[in-house]
Coordinates of C-alpha atoms and ligand atoms in Angstrom, one line a residue:
X188 CA 24.9 42.1 57.7
X189 CA 26.8 44.5 55.5
X190 CA 30.2 42.7 55.8
X191 CA 30.4 40.6 52.7
X192 CA 32.9 38.2 54.4
X193 CA 30.5 37.5 57.2
X194 CA 27.6 37.1 54.8
X195 CA 29.5 34.4 52.8
X196 CA 30.5 32.6 55.9
X197 CA 26.9 32.5 57.0
X198 CA 25.8 31.4 53.5
X199 CA 28.3 28.5 53.4
X200 CA 27.3 27.3 56.9
X201 CA 23.6 27.4 56.0
X202 CA 24.2 25.5 52.8
X203 CA 26.4 22.9 54.6
X204 CA 23.5 22.3 57.0
X205 CA 20.6 22.3 54.6
X206 CA 21.7 20.4 51.6
X207 CA 21.4 16.9 53.0
X208 CA 17.9 17.5 54.1
X209 CA 17.0 19.0 50.7
X210 CA 18.4 15.9 48.9
X211 CA 16.6 13.6 51.2
X212 CA 13.3 15.3 50.5
X213 CA 13.7 14.7 46.8
X214 CA 11.8 11.4 46.1
X215 CA 12.6 11.1 42.4
X216 CA 15.7 11.5 40.2
X217 CA 14.1 14.6 38.6
X218 CA 13.4 16.3 41.9
X219 CA 16.9 15.4 43.1
X220 CA 18.5 17.0 40.1
X221 CA 16.4 20.1 40.5
X222 CA 17.6 20.4 44.1
X223 CA 21.2 20.1 43.0
X224 CA 20.7 22.8 40.4
X225 CA 19.2 25.1 43.1
X226 CA 22.3 24.6 45.2
X227 CA 25.2 24.2 42.7
X228 CA 23.8 25.2 39.3
X229 CA 24.8 28.3 37.3
X230 CA 22.2 30.4 39.0
X231 CA 22.5 28.4 42.2
X232 CA 23.3 29.5 45.8
X233 CA 26.9 28.5 45.8
X234 CA 27.7 30.2 42.5
X235 CA 26.0 33.4 43.8
X236 CA 28.4 33.3 46.8
X237 CA 31.4 32.7 44.7
X238 CA 30.6 35.8 42.6
X239 CA 30.6 38.0 45.7
X240 CA 34.1 36.9 46.6
X241 CA 35.7 39.2 44.1
X242 CA 35.1 42.0 46.6
X243 CA 37.0 40.4 49.5
X244 CA 40.6 41.0 50.6
X245 CA 42.9 38.4 49.1
X246 CA 43.6 36.4 52.2
X247 CA 40.0 36.0 53.1
X248 CA 39.1 35.3 49.5
X249 CA 41.5 32.4 49.5
X250 CA 40.3 31.0 52.7
X251 CA 36.6 31.2 51.9
X252 CA 37.3 30.0 48.4
X253 CA 38.8 26.8 49.7
X254 CA 35.9 26.3 52.1
X255 CA 33.5 26.8 49.3
X256 CA 35.2 24.3 47.1
X257 CA 35.3 21.8 49.9
X258 CA 31.6 22.3 50.5
X259 CA 30.9 21.9 46.8
X260 CA 32.7 18.5 46.8
X261 CA 30.7 17.5 49.9
X262 CA 27.4 18.5 48.3
X263 CA 28.3 16.6 45.1
X264 CA 29.2 13.5 47.1
X265 CA 25.9 13.6 48.9
X266 CA 24.1 14.1 45.7
X267 CA 25.6 11.0 44.2
X268 CA 24.9 9.0 47.3
X269 CA 21.2 10.0 47.2
X270 CA 21.0 9.3 43.5
X271 CA 22.2 5.7 44.0
X272 CA 19.8 5.4 46.9
X273 CA 16.8 6.5 44.7
X274 CA 17.9 4.1 41.9
X275 CA 18.1 1.2 44.3
X276 CA 14.7 2.0 45.8
X277 CA 13.2 2.1 42.3
X278 CA 14.7 -1.3 41.5
X279 CA 13.5 -2.7 44.8
X280 CA 10.0 -1.4 44.1
X281 CA 10.1 -3.1 40.7
X282 CA 11.2 -6.4 42.2
X283 CA 8.4 -6.5 44.7
X284 CA 5.7 -5.1 42.4
X285 CA 3.2 -7.7 41.0
X286 CA 4.7 -9.0 37.7
X287 CA 3.6 -7.6 34.4
X288 CA 1.4 -10.1 32.5
X289 CA 2.4 -9.8 28.9
X290 CA -0.2 -12.2 27.8
X291 CA -3.2 -10.0 28.9
X292 CA -5.2 -8.5 26.0
X293 CA -4.6 -4.8 25.3
X294 CA -7.0 -2.2 26.6
X295 CA -7.7 -0.6 23.2
X296 CA -9.1 -2.8 20.4
X297 CA -6.6 -3.4 17.7
X298 CA -7.9 -2.1 14.4
X299 CA -8.2 -5.0 11.9
X300 CA -6.9 -4.5 8.4
X301 CA -8.5 -6.0 5.3
X302 CA -7.7 -6.6 1.7
X303 CA -7.7 -3.7 -0.7
X304 CA -11.0 -3.3 -2.5
X305 CA -9.2 -4.1 -5.8
X306 CA -7.9 -7.3 -4.4
X307 CA -11.3 -8.2 -3.1
X308 CA -12.9 -7.6 -6.5
X309 CA -10.1 -9.3 -8.4
X310 CA -10.3 -12.4 -6.2
X311 CA -14.1 -12.5 -6.6
X312 CA -13.8 -12.5 -10.4
X313 CA -11.2 -15.2 -10.4
X314 CA -13.3 -17.2 -8.0
X315 CA -16.3 -17.1 -10.3
X316 CA -14.3 -18.4 -13.2
X317 CA -12.8 -21.0 -10.8
X318 CA -16.3 -22.2 -10.1
X319 CA -16.9 -22.4 -13.9
X320 CA -13.9 -24.7 -14.3
X321 CA -11.0 -22.3 -15.1
X322 CA -7.5 -22.9 -13.7
X323 CA -5.4 -19.9 -12.7
X324 CA -2.1 -19.0 -14.2
X325 CA 0.4 -16.2 -13.8
X326 CA 2.4 -13.9 -16.1
X327 CA 5.1 -11.4 -15.6
X328 CA 4.6 -7.6 -15.6
X329 CA 7.8 -7.0 -17.5
X330 CA 7.3 -8.8 -20.7
X331 CA 8.9 -9.5 -24.1
X332 CA 7.4 -7.7 -27.0
X333 CA 6.7 -11.1 -28.6
X334 CA 4.3 -12.2 -25.8
X335 CA 2.6 -8.9 -25.4
X336 CA 2.2 -8.1 -29.1
X337 CA 3.8 -10.2 -31.8
X338 CA 2.3 -13.6 -31.0
X339 CA -1.0 -11.9 -30.4
X340 CA -1.0 -10.8 -34.1
X341 CA -0.6 -7.1 -33.5
X342 CA 0.7 -5.8 -36.8
X343 CA 4.0 -4.0 -36.3
X344 CA 2.4 -0.6 -37.0
X345 CA -0.7 -1.2 -34.8
X346 CA -1.5 1.9 -32.8
X347 CA -1.4 0.0 -29.5
X348 CA 2.2 -0.8 -30.0
X349 CA 3.0 2.9 -30.4
X350 CA 5.4 4.5 -27.9
X351 CA 2.4 6.6 -26.7
X352 CA 0.8 3.5 -25.2
X353 CA 3.6 1.4 -23.8
X354 CA 6.3 1.8 -21.2
X355 CA 9.3 0.2 -22.9
X356 CA 12.1 -1.2 -20.8
X357 CA 15.7 -1.0 -21.8
X358 CA 17.3 -4.4 -21.6
X359 CA 21.0 -3.9 -22.0
X360 CA 22.5 -5.9 -24.8
X361 CA 19.1 -7.2 -26.0
X362 CA 18.7 -7.4 -29.7
X363 CA 15.5 -6.3 -31.5
X364 CA 13.9 -9.8 -30.9
X365 CA 14.2 -9.5 -27.1
X366 CA 12.6 -6.0 -26.7
X367 CA 10.8 -5.7 -23.4
X368 CA 8.0 -3.5 -22.0
X369 CA 5.6 -3.3 -19.1
X370 CA 2.8 -5.5 -20.3
X371 CA -0.1 -3.4 -21.6
X372 CA -2.7 -6.2 -21.0
X373 CA -2.9 -9.6 -19.3
X374 CA -3.2 -11.2 -22.8
X375 CA 0.5 -12.0 -22.5
X376 CA -0.7 -15.0 -20.4
X377 CA -2.5 -16.3 -23.4
X378 CA 0.8 -16.2 -25.4
X379 CA 2.8 -17.8 -22.7
X380 CA 0.4 -20.6 -21.7
X381 CA -0.5 -21.5 -25.3
X382 CA 3.2 -21.7 -26.1
X383 CA 4.0 -24.3 -23.6
X384 CA 1.0 -26.5 -23.3
X385 CA -1.5 -28.2 -25.5
X386 CA -5.4 -28.1 -25.4
X387 CA -7.7 -28.6 -23.7
X388 CA -7.1 -25.7 -21.4
X389 CA -9.3 -23.2 -19.6
X390 CA -7.2 -20.6 -17.8
X391 CA -7.8 -17.3 -16.0
X392 CA -5.1 -14.8 -14.8
X393 CA -5.3 -11.5 -12.9
X394 CA -2.7 -8.8 -12.4
X395 CA -1.2 -5.4 -13.0
X396 CA -0.9 -3.9 -16.5
X397 CA 0.6 -0.6 -17.6
X398 CA -0.3 2.1 -20.2
X399 CA 0.6 5.7 -20.8
X400 CA -2.8 7.0 -19.6
X401 CA -3.7 9.3 -16.7
X402 CA -7.0 10.9 -15.9
X403 CA -10.1 10.3 -13.6
X404 CA -10.9 7.0 -15.3
X405 CA -7.4 5.9 -16.4
X406 CA -4.3 5.2 -14.4
X407 CA -0.9 4.3 -15.8
X408 CA -1.1 1.1 -13.8
X409 CA -4.3 -0.8 -13.5
X410 CA -5.5 -4.4 -13.2
X411 CA -7.0 -6.9 -15.6
X412 CA -8.4 -10.4 -15.5
X413 CA -7.8 -12.5 -18.6
X414 CA -9.4 -15.8 -19.5
X415 CA -9.3 -18.2 -22.4
X416 CA -10.5 -21.6 -23.3
X417 CA -9.1 -23.8 -26.0
X418 CA -10.4 -27.2 -27.2
X419 CA -11.8 -29.0 -30.2
X420 CA -15.0 -27.5 -31.5
X421 CA -15.3 -24.5 -29.1
X422 CA -17.9 -22.1 -30.5
X423 CA -19.0 -18.5 -30.0
X424 CA -22.1 -19.9 -28.3
X425 CA -19.9 -21.3 -25.6
X426 CA -18.2 -17.9 -25.2
X427 CA -21.6 -16.3 -24.8
X428 CA -22.8 -18.9 -22.4
X429 CA -19.7 -18.6 -20.1
X430 CA -19.6 -14.8 -20.1
X431 CA -23.3 -14.4 -19.6
X432 CA -23.1 -16.7 -16.6
X433 CA -20.2 -14.8 -15.3
X434 CA -22.0 -11.4 -15.6
X435 CA -25.0 -12.8 -13.8
X436 CA -22.9 -14.2 -11.0
X437 CA -21.1 -10.9 -10.6
X438 CA -24.0 -8.5 -11.1
X439 CA -27.1 -10.6 -10.3
X440 CA -29.3 -13.0 -12.2
X441 CA -31.6 -10.4 -13.6
X442 CA -28.8 -8.4 -15.3
X443 CA -29.3 -8.1 -19.0
X444 CA -26.3 -8.6 -21.2
X445 CA -25.5 -7.9 -24.9
X446 CA -22.6 -8.6 -27.2
X447 CA -21.5 -5.9 -29.6
X448 CA -19.0 -6.5 -32.5
X449 CA -15.6 -5.0 -31.8
X450 CA -12.0 -5.4 -32.9
X451 CA -8.9 -6.8 -31.3
X452 CA -6.1 -8.2 -33.5
X453 CA -5.9 -11.5 -31.7
X454 CA -9.6 -12.5 -32.0
X455 CA -11.9 -13.1 -34.9
X456 CA -14.8 -12.3 -34.5
X457 CA -14.3 -9.9 -31.7
X458 CA -16.9 -8.5 -29.4
X459 CA -17.5 -6.3 -26.3
X460 CA -19.8 -7.4 -23.6
X461 CA -22.2 -4.8 -22.1
X462 CA -24.3 -5.3 -19.0
X463 CA -27.5 -3.4 -18.2
X464 CA -26.6 -0.2 -16.3
X465 CA -26.8 -1.0 -12.6
X466 CA -27.4 2.6 -11.7
X467 CA -30.6 3.4 -13.5
X468 CA -33.7 1.5 -14.3
X469 CA -35.7 1.7 -17.5
X470 CA -39.0 2.0 -15.7
X471 CA -38.4 4.8 -13.3
X472 CA -37.5 7.4 -15.9
X473 CA -34.0 8.1 -14.5
X474 CA -32.2 6.6 -17.5
X475 CA -31.9 9.8 -19.5
X476 CA -30.0 11.6 -16.8
X477 CA -27.8 8.7 -15.7
X478 CA -24.2 9.9 -15.8
X479 CA -22.7 6.5 -15.5
X480 CA -24.2 5.0 -18.7
X481 CA -24.7 8.4 -20.3
X482 CA -28.3 7.5 -20.9
X483 CA -27.6 4.4 -23.0
X484 CA -28.7 1.9 -20.4
X485 CA -25.6 -0.2 -21.0
X486 CA -22.1 -0.5 -19.4
X487 CA -19.2 -2.0 -21.3
X488 CA -17.4 -4.5 -19.1
X489 CA -15.1 -6.6 -21.2
X490 CA -13.5 -7.4 -24.5
X491 CA -13.7 -10.9 -26.0
X492 CA -13.7 -13.0 -29.1
X493 CA -12.7 -16.3 -30.8
X494 CA -9.0 -16.7 -30.7
X495 CA -7.5 -15.9 -34.1
X496 CA -5.9 -18.8 -35.9
X497 CA -2.7 -16.7 -36.4
X498 CA -2.3 -16.7 -32.6
X499 CA -2.5 -20.5 -32.5
X500 CA 0.0 -20.7 -35.3
X501 CA 2.4 -18.3 -33.5
X502 CA 2.1 -20.4 -30.3
X503 CA 2.5 -23.8 -31.8
X504 CA -1.2 -25.0 -31.5
X505 CA -2.8 -26.7 -34.5
X506 CA -5.3 -24.1 -35.7
X507 CA -7.0 -26.7 -37.9
X508 CA -7.8 -28.9 -34.9
X509 CA -8.6 -26.4 -32.2
X510 CA -10.7 -23.4 -31.6
X511 CA -11.1 -21.2 -28.5
X512 CA -12.3 -18.0 -27.0
X513 CA -10.7 -15.3 -24.9
X514 CA -11.7 -12.4 -22.9
X515 CA -10.2 -9.6 -20.8
X516 CA -11.7 -7.2 -18.3
X517 CA -10.6 -4.2 -16.2
X518 CA -10.8 -4.7 -12.5
X519 CA -10.9 -1.0 -11.6
X520 CA -14.0 -0.5 -13.7
X521 CA -15.8 -3.3 -11.9
X522 CA -14.9 -1.9 -8.5
X523 CA -15.7 1.7 -9.5
X524 CA -19.1 0.7 -10.8
X525 CA -19.9 -1.5 -7.8
X526 CA -18.9 1.0 -5.1
X527 CA -19.7 4.3 -7.0
X528 CA -16.1 5.4 -6.9
X529 CA -15.9 8.6 -9.0
X530 CA -12.1 8.9 -9.4
X531 CA -9.7 5.9 -10.2
X532 CA -6.9 7.6 -8.3
X533 CA -8.6 7.2 -5.0
X534 CA -7.9 3.5 -5.4
X535 CA -4.1 4.1 -5.4
X536 CA -3.6 6.8 -2.8
X537 CA -3.9 4.5 0.2
X538 CA -5.9 7.0 2.3
X539 CA -7.3 5.0 5.2
X540 CA -10.4 7.2 5.3
X541 CA -11.2 5.9 1.8
X542 CA -9.9 2.3 2.2
X543 CA -11.7 2.0 5.6
X544 CA -15.1 2.1 3.8
X545 CA -14.7 -1.3 2.1
Ligands
LIG894 N1 -6.5 -7.5 -24.1 C1 -7.6 -6.7 -24.5 C2 -7.5 -5.3 -23.9 O1 -6.7 -5.1 -23.0 C3 -8.9 -7.3 -24.0 C4 -9.2 -8.6 -24.6 C5 -8.7 -9.8 -24.1 C6 -10.0 -8.7 -25.8 C7 -9.0 -11.0 -24.7 C8 -10.3 -9.8 -26.4 C9 -9.8 -11.0 -25.9 O2 -8.2 -4.4 -24.3

């Protein structure tokens, strides 16, 4: 068949005969579209024939061109009809299929989440003090300078009030007496509670605090738990009793504790509480090489002391009639010691491979 006209005539006839069968054989929309592309697409059969028409004499070209276009319309109509047929069949199959039961349990077990290790430790600490008779209270993270420092008897030039330690917040239009910052400790709750209630009171509070610090054991944001108790005739012996009991409930009844003198402007006397290192034992000779307590056998866990009369005066509590004690501890440190976490930043990166271990 060297005559191009005859070749095209034969091609059109063949296409006219075959296309319905090809469409019928397609049983999905995808197959149907592929079949259409084979026949009418850019590289399809009909396009190939149209390309050859350039070589025909004009009369024949016109005649065959019209036939080709007619055939194209016919093929397209059949394609649409088959497409509708397939869609209907699909819908029909859906309607007679057994219904989907949305109440069935999933095949894969759903992974259960849990509280962050810091929340677990913080709640546990608050719970112990709850059992010892302390009520919980709350304080804001953006705080007035007065509640964070001034009422707590920080002298104006105290190093902790320095710009190096605090994140100050610009409050537009606020005068010097309304300066605000991200609280540097939870002791602001002392100032707040003592300013609006009268003794007796025994209160704990946990939450986020902020300081300009950033290394493997310090994060600019961390968590503290604060506690304080005010009444008539509260003594240092009671402070020791409550905090010793707390340490035993947290670390075990055998845990040795010791109080060391220390300084905080809002307590007098002030102390730090150490517990016996939970990582090494005196009797097995491992103490000297212990990296956690650096061979001292003791771990510092909190700051505490008898509330300074100046704090009572600043908050409107009669410092002649009442005494009290206060303490503050870092939650990250408790969690890091308990779980052997070497870098504080792991606690804040939210990596599920880390958090999944608690
Ligand atoms: N607020 C102190 C700190 O952040 C801890 C503390 C609280 C000390 C209460 C004594 C009494 O370091």
